[in-house]
Each structure stands twice: as structure tokens, then as C-alpha cells.
Amino acid sequence: MTRIIFISHNQLAAGLKAAVEMIAGPQKQLEAMASCPGKNQMTLFNRFAKRSSEQQVLILADLVGGSMCNAAMALLDLPNVTLLGGMNLALALQVVLTPPQSDKEIEHVLDQAKTNLQHVILKKVANNDGDGFF
């Protein structure tokens, strides 16, 4: 089973984990780590590295180039760690429900997550009464 870790600034990772579990139920392989004021993210990752095993680990970071993502990059020397940046709920759900096992599968889940980014607008159309409600 792939260990999945959401990392973020402040409480975004915890909130995303809660949202995923609201939709998909409890996920024992899912963790959330946050960098909050006064916390050193390298301490979090050093603790993680000590617990790391041969188990596959997939890390989703909130912001590419952000401090949490940059700190997690130090773990990429471990052969069992994959890091994805720019998480959203669609991506989080997909990797939790079907963890990608190859680079091709990772590209697929990233493409799927991108399709969920859309400009949502309402277009007025005439209904049978001639009203232009929706």
C-alpha cells in the first residue's frame, strides 16, 4: 500500500485530508503535515526520513517552489519517494483512490487534475416561456 502524505502551509493539508475522507471514507495510508508559524519543516521531514521504509511514498505539496515542497525535495534521494506539487481535491482523491504506480500513471493523474481546473460561468438561455433564466 502506498503511503500518501499531503504537505502544506498552515492547515491546508489537514483540511484536504478531511475533505478526501469525507468523500472516500477513512484512509489509513493518508497523512497530513503542515508548516505553521514557529515550526521548522526540516524537522518534520527529518522525522519522516527516520520512519521511512521500502514502502512507496507519494507526497502531494500545496505549492511548487513553496517552503514545504522545497523541503520535501530533500527526500527525492530516497528511491521510494515521489513528490507532486500543486495539489487540489481532484488530484488528492484520485491518488488516494488509485495510487499511481508508474511515471505514465502519474502523468495521467496530473492531466486528469488539470481538466478539473475550469472557468465556470452561467450562460443565459431562453426557456420555453421566453424567460432567460438559465
Short mmCIF file of C-alpha atoms in Angstrom, two decimals:
data_model
loop_
_atom_site.label_atom_id
_atom_site.label_comp_id
_atom_site.label_asym_id
_atom_site.label_seq_id
_atom_site.Cartn_x
_atom_site.Cartn_y
_atom_site.Cartn_z
CA MET A 1 0.00 0.00 0.00
CA THR A 2 1.32 3.42 -0.97
CA ARG A 3 1.74 5.87 1.89
CA ILE A 4 0.29 9.25 0.86
CA ILE A 5 1.26 12.48 2.59
CA PHE A 6 -0.30 15.90 1.95
CA ILE A 7 2.04 18.77 2.88
CA SER A 8 1.13 22.43 3.01
CA HIS A 9 1.44 25.80 4.60
CA ASN A 10 -0.73 26.08 7.69
CA GLN A 11 -3.83 23.85 7.76
CA LEU A 12 -4.47 23.27 4.04
CA ALA A 13 -3.13 19.69 4.14
CA ALA A 14 -5.29 18.79 7.14
CA GLY A 15 -8.34 20.34 5.50
CA LEU A 16 -7.69 18.49 2.25
CA LYS A 17 -7.27 15.22 4.14
CA ALA A 18 -10.59 15.84 5.92
CA ALA A 19 -12.30 16.59 2.59
CA VAL A 20 -10.91 13.42 0.98
CA GLU A 21 -12.04 11.33 3.93
CA MET A 22 -15.49 12.95 3.90
CA ILE A 23 -15.90 11.73 0.31
CA ALA A 24 -13.91 8.47 0.34
CA GLY A 25 -14.10 7.42 3.98
CA PRO A 26 -11.20 6.97 6.41
CA GLN A 27 -7.85 6.36 4.72
CA LYS A 28 -5.25 4.70 6.95
CA GLN A 29 -2.44 5.31 4.44
CA LEU A 30 -3.13 9.08 4.34
CA GLU A 31 -1.30 11.68 6.46
CA ALA A 32 -1.16 15.48 6.56
CA MET A 33 1.86 17.59 7.53
CA ALA A 34 1.88 21.36 7.84
CA SER A 35 4.34 24.19 8.20
CA CYS A 36 2.84 26.54 10.72
CA PRO A 37 4.36 29.66 12.23
CA GLY A 38 7.08 28.58 14.64
CA LYS A 39 7.51 25.11 13.09
CA ASN A 40 10.60 24.07 11.19
CA GLN A 41 9.60 21.97 8.16
CA MET A 42 13.02 20.28 8.04
CA THR A 43 12.32 18.84 11.49
CA LEU A 44 9.12 17.33 10.10
CA PHE A 45 10.95 15.77 7.17
CA ASN A 46 13.86 14.52 9.26
CA ARG A 47 11.30 12.72 11.42
CA PHE A 48 9.70 11.34 8.25
CA ALA A 49 13.02 10.13 6.81
CA LYS A 50 13.77 8.21 10.02
CA ARG A 51 10.42 6.39 9.74
CA SER A 52 10.74 5.75 6.02
CA SER A 53 10.96 2.21 4.80
CA GLU A 54 10.81 0.49 1.45
CA GLN A 55 7.11 1.34 1.24
CA GLN A 56 6.20 3.59 -1.70
CA VAL A 57 5.55 7.15 -0.55
CA LEU A 58 3.64 9.73 -2.58
CA ILE A 59 3.83 13.32 -1.32
CA LEU A 60 1.44 15.99 -2.57
CA ALA A 61 2.61 19.55 -1.87
CA ASP A 62 0.45 22.64 -1.96
CA LEU A 63 2.76 24.95 -3.87
CA VAL A 64 5.65 24.21 -6.21
CA GLY A 65 8.54 26.37 -5.04
CA GLY A 66 6.99 26.82 -1.60
CA SER A 67 8.91 26.01 1.55
CA MET A 68 7.18 22.67 2.16
CA CYS A 69 7.73 21.46 -1.40
CA ASN A 70 11.32 22.66 -1.35
CA ALA A 71 11.97 20.87 1.94
CA ALA A 72 10.37 17.67 0.62
CA MET A 73 12.71 17.73 -2.36
CA ALA A 74 15.45 16.56 0.02
CA LEU A 75 13.57 13.24 0.23
CA LEU A 76 13.78 12.66 -3.51
CA ASP A 77 17.12 10.93 -2.98
CA LEU A 78 15.12 8.07 -1.48
CA PRO A 79 14.12 5.63 -4.24
CA ASN A 80 10.63 5.06 -2.82
CA VAL A 81 9.54 8.74 -2.69
CA THR A 82 7.56 10.62 -5.35
CA LEU A 83 6.67 14.31 -5.00
CA LEU A 84 3.87 16.13 -6.82
CA GLY A 85 3.32 19.87 -6.46
CA GLY A 86 0.19 21.96 -6.83
CA MET A 87 -2.36 19.70 -5.17
CA ASN A 88 -6.10 20.12 -5.45
CA LEU A 89 -9.04 17.99 -4.28
CA ALA A 90 -9.46 16.22 -7.63
CA LEU A 91 -5.80 15.16 -7.64
CA ALA A 92 -5.90 14.19 -3.97
CA LEU A 93 -8.95 11.98 -4.43
CA GLN A 94 -7.54 10.30 -7.48
CA VAL A 95 -4.20 9.39 -5.89
CA VAL A 96 -5.89 8.17 -2.71
CA LEU A 97 -8.41 6.00 -4.55
CA THR A 98 -5.97 4.75 -7.20
CA PRO A 99 -2.35 5.49 -6.27
CA PRO A 100 -0.22 5.81 -9.41
CA GLN A 101 2.50 3.18 -9.73
CA SER A 102 4.49 4.47 -12.71
CA ASP A 103 5.57 7.73 -14.34
CA LYS A 104 2.93 7.17 -17.02
CA GLU A 105 0.20 6.81 -14.38
CA ILE A 106 1.49 9.93 -12.59
CA GLU A 107 1.24 11.93 -15.83
CA HIS A 108 -2.29 10.61 -16.30
CA VAL A 109 -3.48 11.69 -12.84
CA LEU A 110 -1.88 15.11 -13.32
CA ASP A 111 -3.65 15.51 -16.67
CA GLN A 112 -6.95 14.49 -15.05
CA ALA A 113 -6.46 17.01 -12.23
CA LYS A 114 -5.78 19.75 -14.78
CA THR A 115 -9.09 19.06 -16.53
CA ASN A 116 -10.84 19.93 -13.27
CA LEU A 117 -9.48 23.47 -13.46
CA GLN A 118 -12.11 25.38 -15.38
CA HIS A 119 -13.61 28.81 -15.59
CA VAL A 120 -17.21 28.22 -14.52
CA ILE A 121 -19.73 30.68 -15.91
CA LEU A 122 -23.50 30.80 -16.27
CA LYS A 123 -24.93 31.32 -19.71
CA LYS A 124 -28.43 32.68 -20.08
CA VAL A 125 -30.61 30.71 -22.42
CA ALA A 126 -34.26 31.15 -23.30
CA ASN A 127 -36.60 28.55 -21.83
CA ASN A 128 -39.98 27.57 -23.25
CA ASP A 129 -41.68 30.57 -21.60
CA GLY A 130 -39.27 33.01 -23.17
CA ASP A 131 -37.71 33.79 -19.79
CA GLY A 132 -33.98 33.95 -19.87
CA PHE A 133 -33.42 32.34 -16.51
CA PHE A 134 -30.73 29.70 -17.29
#
